[in-house]
PDB file of C-alpha atoms in Angstrom:
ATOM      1  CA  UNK A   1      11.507 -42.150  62.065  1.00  0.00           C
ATOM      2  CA  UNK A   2       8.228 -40.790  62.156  1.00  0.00           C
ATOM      3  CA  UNK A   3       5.255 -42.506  60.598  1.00  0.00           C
ATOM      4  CA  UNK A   4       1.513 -40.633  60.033  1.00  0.00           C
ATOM      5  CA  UNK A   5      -0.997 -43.530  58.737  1.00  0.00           C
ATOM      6  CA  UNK A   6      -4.617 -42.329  58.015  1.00  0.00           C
ATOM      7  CA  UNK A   7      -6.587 -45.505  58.102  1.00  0.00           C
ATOM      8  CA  UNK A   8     -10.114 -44.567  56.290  1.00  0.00           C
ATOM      9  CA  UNK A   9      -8.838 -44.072  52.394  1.00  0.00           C
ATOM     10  CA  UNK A  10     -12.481 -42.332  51.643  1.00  0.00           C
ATOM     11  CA  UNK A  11     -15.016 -41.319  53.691  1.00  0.00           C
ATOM     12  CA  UNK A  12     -18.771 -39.390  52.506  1.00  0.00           C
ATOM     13  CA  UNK A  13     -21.236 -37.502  54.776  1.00  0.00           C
ATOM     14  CA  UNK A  14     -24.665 -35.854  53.638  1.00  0.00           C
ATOM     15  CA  UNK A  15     -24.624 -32.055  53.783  1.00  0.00           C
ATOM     16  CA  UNK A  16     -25.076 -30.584  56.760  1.00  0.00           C
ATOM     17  CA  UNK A  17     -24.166 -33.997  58.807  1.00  0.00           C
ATOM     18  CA  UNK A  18     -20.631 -34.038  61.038  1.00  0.00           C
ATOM     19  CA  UNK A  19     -17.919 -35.925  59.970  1.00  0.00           C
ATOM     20  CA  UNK A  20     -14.624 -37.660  61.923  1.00  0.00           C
ATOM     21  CA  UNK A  21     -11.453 -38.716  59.796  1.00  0.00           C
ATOM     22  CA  UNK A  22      -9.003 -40.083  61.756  1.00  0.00           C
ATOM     23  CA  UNK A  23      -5.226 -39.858  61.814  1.00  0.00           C
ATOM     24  CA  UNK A  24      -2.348 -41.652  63.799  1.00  0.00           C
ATOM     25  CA  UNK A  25       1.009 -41.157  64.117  1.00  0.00           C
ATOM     26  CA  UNK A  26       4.207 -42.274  65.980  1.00  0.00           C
ATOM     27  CA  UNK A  27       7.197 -40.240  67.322  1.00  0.00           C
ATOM     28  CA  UNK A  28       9.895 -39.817  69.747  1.00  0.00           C
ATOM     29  CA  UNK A  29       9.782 -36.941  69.833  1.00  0.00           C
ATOM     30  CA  UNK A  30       7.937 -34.555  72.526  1.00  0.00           C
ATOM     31  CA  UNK A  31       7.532 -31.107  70.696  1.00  0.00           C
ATOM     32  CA  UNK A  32       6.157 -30.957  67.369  1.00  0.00           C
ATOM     33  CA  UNK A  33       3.047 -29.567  65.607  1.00  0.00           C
ATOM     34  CA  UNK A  34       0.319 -31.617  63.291  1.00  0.00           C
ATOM     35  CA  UNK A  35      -1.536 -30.619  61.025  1.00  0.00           C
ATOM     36  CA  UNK A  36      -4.866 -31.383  58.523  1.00  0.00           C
ATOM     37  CA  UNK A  37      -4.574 -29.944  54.868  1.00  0.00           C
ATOM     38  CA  UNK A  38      -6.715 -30.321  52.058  1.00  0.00           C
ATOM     39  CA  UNK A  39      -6.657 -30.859  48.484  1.00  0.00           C
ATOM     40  CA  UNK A  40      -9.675 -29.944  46.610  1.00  0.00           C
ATOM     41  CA  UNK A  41      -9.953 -30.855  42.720  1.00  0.00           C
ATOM     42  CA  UNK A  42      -7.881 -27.799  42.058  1.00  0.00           C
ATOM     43  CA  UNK A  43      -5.061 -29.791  44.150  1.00  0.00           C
ATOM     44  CA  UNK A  44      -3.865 -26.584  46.053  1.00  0.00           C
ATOM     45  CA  UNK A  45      -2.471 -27.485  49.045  1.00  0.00           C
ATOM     46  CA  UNK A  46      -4.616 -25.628  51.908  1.00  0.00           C
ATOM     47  CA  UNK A  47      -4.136 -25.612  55.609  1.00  0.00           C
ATOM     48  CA  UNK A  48      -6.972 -26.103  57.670  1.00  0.00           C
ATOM     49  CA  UNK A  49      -6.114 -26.722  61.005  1.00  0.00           C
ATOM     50  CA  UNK A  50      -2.813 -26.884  62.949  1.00  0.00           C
ATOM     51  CA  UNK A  51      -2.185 -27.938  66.490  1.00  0.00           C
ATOM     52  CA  UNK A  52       0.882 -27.770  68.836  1.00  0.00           C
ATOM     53  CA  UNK A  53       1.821 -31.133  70.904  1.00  0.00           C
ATOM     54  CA  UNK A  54       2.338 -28.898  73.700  1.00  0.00           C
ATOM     55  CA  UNK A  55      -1.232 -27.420  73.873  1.00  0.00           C
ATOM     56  CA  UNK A  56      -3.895 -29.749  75.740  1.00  0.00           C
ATOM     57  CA  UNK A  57      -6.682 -27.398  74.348  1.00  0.00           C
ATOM     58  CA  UNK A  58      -7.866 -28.655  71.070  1.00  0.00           C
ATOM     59  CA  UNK A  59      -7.464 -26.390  68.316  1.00  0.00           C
ATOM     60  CA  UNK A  60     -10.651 -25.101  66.328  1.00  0.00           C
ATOM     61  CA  UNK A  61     -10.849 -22.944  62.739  1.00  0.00           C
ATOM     62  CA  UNK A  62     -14.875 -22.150  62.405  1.00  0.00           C
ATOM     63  CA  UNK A  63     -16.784 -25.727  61.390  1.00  0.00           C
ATOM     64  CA  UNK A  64     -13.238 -27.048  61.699  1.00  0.00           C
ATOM     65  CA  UNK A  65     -12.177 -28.992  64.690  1.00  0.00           C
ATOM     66  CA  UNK A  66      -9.314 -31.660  66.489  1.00  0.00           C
ATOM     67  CA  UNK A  67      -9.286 -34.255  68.735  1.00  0.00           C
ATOM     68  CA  UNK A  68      -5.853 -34.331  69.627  1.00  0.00           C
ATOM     69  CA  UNK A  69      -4.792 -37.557  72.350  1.00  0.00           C
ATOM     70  CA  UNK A  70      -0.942 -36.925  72.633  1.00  0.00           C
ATOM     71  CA  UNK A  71      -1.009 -40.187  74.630  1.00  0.00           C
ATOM     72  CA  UNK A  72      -3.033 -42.134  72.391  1.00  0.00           C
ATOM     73  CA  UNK A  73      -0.783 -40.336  69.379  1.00  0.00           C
ATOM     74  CA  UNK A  74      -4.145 -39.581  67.691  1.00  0.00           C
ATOM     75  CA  UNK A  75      -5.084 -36.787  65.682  1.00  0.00           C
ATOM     76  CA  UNK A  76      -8.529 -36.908  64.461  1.00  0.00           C
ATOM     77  CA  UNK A  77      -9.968 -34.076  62.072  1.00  0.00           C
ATOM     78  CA  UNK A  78     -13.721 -33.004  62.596  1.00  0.00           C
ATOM     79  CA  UNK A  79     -16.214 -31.426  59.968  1.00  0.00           C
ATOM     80  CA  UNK A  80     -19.317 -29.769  61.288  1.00  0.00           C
ATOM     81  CA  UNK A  81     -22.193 -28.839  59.475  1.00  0.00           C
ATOM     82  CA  UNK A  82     -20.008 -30.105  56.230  1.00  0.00           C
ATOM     83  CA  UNK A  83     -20.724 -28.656  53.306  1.00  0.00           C
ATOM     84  CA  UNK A  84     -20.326 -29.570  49.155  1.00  0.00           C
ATOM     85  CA  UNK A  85     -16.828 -27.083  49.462  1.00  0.00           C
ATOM     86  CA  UNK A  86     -15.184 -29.317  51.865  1.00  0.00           C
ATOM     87  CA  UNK A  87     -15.112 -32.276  48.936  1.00  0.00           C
ATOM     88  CA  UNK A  88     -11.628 -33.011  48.841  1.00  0.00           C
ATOM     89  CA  UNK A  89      -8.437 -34.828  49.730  1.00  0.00           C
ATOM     90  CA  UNK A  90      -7.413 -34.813  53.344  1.00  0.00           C
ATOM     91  CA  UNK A  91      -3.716 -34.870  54.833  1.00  0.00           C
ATOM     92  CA  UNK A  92      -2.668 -35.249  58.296  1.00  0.00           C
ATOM     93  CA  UNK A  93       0.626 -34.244  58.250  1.00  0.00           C
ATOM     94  CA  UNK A  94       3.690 -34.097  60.951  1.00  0.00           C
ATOM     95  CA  UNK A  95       6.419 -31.811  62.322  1.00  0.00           C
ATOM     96  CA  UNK A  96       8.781 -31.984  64.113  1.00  0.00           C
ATOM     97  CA  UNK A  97      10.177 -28.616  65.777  1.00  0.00           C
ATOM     98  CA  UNK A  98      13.254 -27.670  64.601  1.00  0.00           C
ATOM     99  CA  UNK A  99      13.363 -30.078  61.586  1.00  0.00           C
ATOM    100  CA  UNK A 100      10.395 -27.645  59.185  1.00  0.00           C
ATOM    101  CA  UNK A 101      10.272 -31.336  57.687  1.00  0.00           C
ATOM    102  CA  UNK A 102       6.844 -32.107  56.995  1.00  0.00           C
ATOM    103  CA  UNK A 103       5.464 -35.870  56.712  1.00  0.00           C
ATOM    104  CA  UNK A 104       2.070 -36.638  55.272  1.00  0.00           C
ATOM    105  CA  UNK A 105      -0.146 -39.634  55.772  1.00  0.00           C
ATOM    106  CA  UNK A 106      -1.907 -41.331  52.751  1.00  0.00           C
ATOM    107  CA  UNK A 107      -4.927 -39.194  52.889  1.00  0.00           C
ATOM    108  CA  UNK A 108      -8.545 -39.531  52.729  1.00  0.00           C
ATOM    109  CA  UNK A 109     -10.775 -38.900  50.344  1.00  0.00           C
ATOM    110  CA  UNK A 110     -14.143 -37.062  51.919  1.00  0.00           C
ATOM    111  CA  UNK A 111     -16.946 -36.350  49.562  1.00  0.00           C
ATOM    112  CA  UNK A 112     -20.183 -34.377  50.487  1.00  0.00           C
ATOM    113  CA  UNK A 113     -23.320 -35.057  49.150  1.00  0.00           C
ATOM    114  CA  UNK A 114     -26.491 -33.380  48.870  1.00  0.00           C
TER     115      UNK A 114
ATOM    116  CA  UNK B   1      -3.110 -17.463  46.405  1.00  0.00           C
ATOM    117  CA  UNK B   2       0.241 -18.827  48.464  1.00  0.00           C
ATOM    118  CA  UNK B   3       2.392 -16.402  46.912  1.00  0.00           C
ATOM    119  CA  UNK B   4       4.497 -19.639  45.788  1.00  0.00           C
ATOM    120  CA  UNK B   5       5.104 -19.291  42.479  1.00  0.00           C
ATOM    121  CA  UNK B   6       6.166 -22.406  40.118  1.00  0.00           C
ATOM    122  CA  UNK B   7       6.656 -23.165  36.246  1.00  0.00           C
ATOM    123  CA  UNK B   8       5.591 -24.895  34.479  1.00  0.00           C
ATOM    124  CA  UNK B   9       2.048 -26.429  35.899  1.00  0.00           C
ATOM    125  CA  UNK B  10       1.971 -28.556  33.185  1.00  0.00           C
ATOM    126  CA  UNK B  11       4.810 -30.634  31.162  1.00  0.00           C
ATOM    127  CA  UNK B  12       4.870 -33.703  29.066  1.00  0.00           C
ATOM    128  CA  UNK B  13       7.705 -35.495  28.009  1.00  0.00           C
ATOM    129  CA  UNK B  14       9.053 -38.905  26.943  1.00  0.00           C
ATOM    130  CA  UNK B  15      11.210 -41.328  28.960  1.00  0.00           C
ATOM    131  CA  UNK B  16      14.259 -40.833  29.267  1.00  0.00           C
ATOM    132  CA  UNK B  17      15.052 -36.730  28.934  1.00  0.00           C
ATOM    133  CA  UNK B  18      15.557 -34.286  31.301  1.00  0.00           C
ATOM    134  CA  UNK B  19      13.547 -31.374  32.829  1.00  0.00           C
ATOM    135  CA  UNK B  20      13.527 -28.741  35.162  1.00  0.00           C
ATOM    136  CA  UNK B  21      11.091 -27.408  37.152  1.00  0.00           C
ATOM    137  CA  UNK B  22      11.025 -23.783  38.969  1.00  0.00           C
ATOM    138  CA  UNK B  23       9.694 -22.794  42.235  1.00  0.00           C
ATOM    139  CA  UNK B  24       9.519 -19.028  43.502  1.00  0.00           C
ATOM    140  CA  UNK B  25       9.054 -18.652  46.947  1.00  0.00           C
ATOM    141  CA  UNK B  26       7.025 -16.300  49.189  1.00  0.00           C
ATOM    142  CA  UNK B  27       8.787 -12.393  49.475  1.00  0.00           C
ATOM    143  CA  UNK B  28      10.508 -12.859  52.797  1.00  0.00           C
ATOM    144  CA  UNK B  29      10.744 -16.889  52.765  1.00  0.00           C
ATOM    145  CA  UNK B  30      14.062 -18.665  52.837  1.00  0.00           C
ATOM    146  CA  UNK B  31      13.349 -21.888  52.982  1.00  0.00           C
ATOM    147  CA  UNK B  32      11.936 -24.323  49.936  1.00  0.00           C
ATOM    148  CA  UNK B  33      10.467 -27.737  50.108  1.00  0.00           C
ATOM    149  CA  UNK B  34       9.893 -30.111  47.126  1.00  0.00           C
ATOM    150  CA  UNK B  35       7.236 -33.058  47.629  1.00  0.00           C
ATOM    151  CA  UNK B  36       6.083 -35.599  44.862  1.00  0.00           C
ATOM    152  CA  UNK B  37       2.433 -36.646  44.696  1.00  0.00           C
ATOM    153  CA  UNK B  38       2.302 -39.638  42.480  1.00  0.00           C
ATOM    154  CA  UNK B  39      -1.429 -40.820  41.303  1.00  0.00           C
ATOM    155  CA  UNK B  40      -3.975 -40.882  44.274  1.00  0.00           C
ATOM    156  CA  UNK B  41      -0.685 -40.581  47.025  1.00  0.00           C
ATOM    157  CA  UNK B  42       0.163 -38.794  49.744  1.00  0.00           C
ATOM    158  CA  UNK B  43       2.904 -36.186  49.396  1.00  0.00           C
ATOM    159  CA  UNK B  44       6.745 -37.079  49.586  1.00  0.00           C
ATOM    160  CA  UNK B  45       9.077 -35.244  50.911  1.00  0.00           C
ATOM    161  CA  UNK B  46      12.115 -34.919  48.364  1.00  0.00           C
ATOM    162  CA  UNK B  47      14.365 -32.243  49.558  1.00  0.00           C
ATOM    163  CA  UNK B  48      14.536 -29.130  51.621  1.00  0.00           C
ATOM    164  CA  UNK B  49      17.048 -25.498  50.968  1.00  0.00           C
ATOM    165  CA  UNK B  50      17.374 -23.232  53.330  1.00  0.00           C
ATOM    166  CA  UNK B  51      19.102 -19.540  52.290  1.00  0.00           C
ATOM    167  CA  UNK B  52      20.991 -21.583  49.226  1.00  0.00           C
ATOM    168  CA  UNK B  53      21.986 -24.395  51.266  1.00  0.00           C
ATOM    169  CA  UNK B  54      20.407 -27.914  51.200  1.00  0.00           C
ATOM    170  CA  UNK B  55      19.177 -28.761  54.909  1.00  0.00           C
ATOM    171  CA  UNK B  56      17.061 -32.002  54.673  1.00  0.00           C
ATOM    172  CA  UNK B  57      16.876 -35.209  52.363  1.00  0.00           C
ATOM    173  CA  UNK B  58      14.031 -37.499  51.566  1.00  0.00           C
ATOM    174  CA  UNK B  59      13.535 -40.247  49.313  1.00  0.00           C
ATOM    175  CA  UNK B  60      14.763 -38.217  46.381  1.00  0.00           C
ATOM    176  CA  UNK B  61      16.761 -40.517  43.405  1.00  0.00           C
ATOM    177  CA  UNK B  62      19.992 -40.000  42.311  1.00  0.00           C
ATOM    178  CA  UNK B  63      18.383 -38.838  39.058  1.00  0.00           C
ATOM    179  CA  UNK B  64      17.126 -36.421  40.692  1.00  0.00           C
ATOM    180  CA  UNK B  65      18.884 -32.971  41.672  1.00  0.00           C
ATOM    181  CA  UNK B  66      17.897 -29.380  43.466  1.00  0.00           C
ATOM    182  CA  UNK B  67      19.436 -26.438  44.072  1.00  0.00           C
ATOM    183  CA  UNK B  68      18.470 -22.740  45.459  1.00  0.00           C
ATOM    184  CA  UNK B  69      19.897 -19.412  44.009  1.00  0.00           C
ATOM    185  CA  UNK B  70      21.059 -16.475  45.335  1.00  0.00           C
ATOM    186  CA  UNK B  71      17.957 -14.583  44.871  1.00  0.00           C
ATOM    187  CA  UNK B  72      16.141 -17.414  46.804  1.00  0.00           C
ATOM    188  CA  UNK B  73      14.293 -19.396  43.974  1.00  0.00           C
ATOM    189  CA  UNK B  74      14.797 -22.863  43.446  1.00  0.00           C
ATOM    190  CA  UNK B  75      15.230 -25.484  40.703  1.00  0.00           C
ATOM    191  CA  UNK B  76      14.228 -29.196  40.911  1.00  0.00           C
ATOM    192  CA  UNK B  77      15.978 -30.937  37.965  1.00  0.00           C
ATOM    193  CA  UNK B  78      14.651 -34.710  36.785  1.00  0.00           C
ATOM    194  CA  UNK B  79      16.680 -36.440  34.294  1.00  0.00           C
ATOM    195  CA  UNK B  80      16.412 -40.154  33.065  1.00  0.00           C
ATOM    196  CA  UNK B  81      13.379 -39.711  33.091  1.00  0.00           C
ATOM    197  CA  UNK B  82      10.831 -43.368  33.180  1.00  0.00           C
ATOM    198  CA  UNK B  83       7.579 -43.550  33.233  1.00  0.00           C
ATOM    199  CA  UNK B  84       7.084 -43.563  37.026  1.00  0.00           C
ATOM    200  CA  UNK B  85       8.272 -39.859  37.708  1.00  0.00           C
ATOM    201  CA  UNK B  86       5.112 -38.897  36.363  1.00  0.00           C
ATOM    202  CA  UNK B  87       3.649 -36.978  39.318  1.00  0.00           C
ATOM    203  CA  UNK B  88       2.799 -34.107  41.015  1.00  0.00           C
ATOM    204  CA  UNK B  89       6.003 -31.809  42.200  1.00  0.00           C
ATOM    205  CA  UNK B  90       4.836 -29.564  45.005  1.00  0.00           C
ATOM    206  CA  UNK B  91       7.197 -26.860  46.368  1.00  0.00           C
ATOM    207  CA  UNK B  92       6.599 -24.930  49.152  1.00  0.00           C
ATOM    208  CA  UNK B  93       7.917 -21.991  51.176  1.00  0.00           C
ATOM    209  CA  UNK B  94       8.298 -21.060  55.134  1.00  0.00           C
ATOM    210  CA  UNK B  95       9.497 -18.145  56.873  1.00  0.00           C
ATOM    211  CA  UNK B  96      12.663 -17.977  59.060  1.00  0.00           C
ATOM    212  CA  UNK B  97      12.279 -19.222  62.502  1.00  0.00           C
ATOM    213  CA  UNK B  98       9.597 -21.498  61.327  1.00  0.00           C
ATOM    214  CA  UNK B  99       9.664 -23.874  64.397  1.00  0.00           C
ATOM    215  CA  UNK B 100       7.426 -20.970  65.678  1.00  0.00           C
ATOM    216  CA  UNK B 101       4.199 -21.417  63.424  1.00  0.00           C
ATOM    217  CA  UNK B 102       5.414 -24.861  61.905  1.00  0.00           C
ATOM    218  CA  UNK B 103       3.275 -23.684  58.670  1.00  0.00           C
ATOM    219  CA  UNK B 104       4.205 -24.225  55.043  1.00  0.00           C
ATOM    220  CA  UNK B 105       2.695 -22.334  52.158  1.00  0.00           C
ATOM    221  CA  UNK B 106       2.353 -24.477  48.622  1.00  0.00           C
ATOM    222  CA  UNK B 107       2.591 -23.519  45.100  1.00  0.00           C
ATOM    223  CA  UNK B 108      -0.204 -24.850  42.953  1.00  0.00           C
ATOM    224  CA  UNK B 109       2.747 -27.820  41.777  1.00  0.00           C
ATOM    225  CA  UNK B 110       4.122 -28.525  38.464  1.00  0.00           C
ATOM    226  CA  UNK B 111       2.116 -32.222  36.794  1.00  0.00           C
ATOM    227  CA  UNK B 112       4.888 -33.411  35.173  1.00  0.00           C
ATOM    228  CA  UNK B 113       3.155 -36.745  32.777  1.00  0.00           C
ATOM    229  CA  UNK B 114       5.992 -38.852  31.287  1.00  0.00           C
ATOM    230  CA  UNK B 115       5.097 -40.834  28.378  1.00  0.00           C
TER     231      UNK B 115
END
């Protein structure tokens, strides 16, 4: 069975400062996608990144960026130049292809500060 | 806006009756998801339909029951209910052929407080 375990259960950053939250996961599988939503106060479910297992490039959306180690099984999420908007839940979140069943980890709470 | 659609986004009851919950999906969409968010928690996966069939299982209880109509939109129905159901219900929505993009789109969920 797949597992996703996001180990930091809040994290804060100053505005305009980078931030890392991290993300692990473990599989058998070879193909599958992950992904990083977030959950403001409003508690929509957003997307913000995705990435597929079989790309080596790192995806990027704007300030929004991944460190993606297939080897490692590491899926890290980083914030650039974060900003008071980005306060909010964080999910790192699993797919496998073919199954459209997705697995969340705990989550991590980021909050920005002035 | 998601274009999920569910009702209601708020409910309170009292242990032990039953409710239902409704989730439209995107136009186009034949596939719905249910997750529960309890206090502070990640999503869980409950139960998956795909064009009126159910495809995938989670952790959902026996108390628990779904189904998908004809015209695509889906019920999630909670009986017994104790305390500990209260939660966040989620249901989301994903286009056919959805190993291609691997994307879900969620409703704004149902908070469902059981007292």
């Amino acid at each position: 069975a797949q597992t996703v375990t996001q180990s930091q259960p809040e994290m804060s950053v100053q505005e305009a400062e980078t931030v890392t939250l991290s993300c692990t996961y473990d599989t058998s599988e070879n193909n599958y996608y992950l992904f990083w939503y977030k959950q403001p106060p409003s508690r929509q479910m957003i997307l913000v990144i995705r990435q597929e297992a079989y790309k080596q490039q790192n995806a990027t959306e704007n300030r929004f960026s991944v460190n993606f180690q297939k080897a490692a099984k590491s899926f890290s999420l980083k914030i650039s130049d974060s900003q008071l908007g980005d306060t909010a839940m964080y999910f790192c979140a699993f797919m496998a292809y073919n199954t459209d069943k997705l697995i969340f980890g705990t989550g991590t709470r980021l909050q920005v500060f002035p | 806006d998601s274009g999920v659609t569910q009702t209601p986004k708020h409910l309170i009851t009292a242990t032990g009756q039953r409710v239902t919950l409704r989730c439209s999906p995107r136009s186009g969409d034949l596939s719905v998801y249910w997750y529960q968010q309890s206090l502070d928690q990640g999503l869980q996966f409950l139960i998956q339909y795909y064009n009126g069939e159910e495809r995938a299982k989670g952790n959902i209880l026996e108390r628990f029951s779904a189904q998908q109509f004809p015209d695509l939109h889906s019920e999630l129905n909670l009986s017994s209910l104790e305390l500990g159901d209260s939660a966040l219900y989620f249901c989301a929505s994903s286009a056919p052929g959805t190993g291609v993009t691997g994307e879900l789109f969620f409703g704004e969920g149902s908070r469902l407080t059981v007292l």
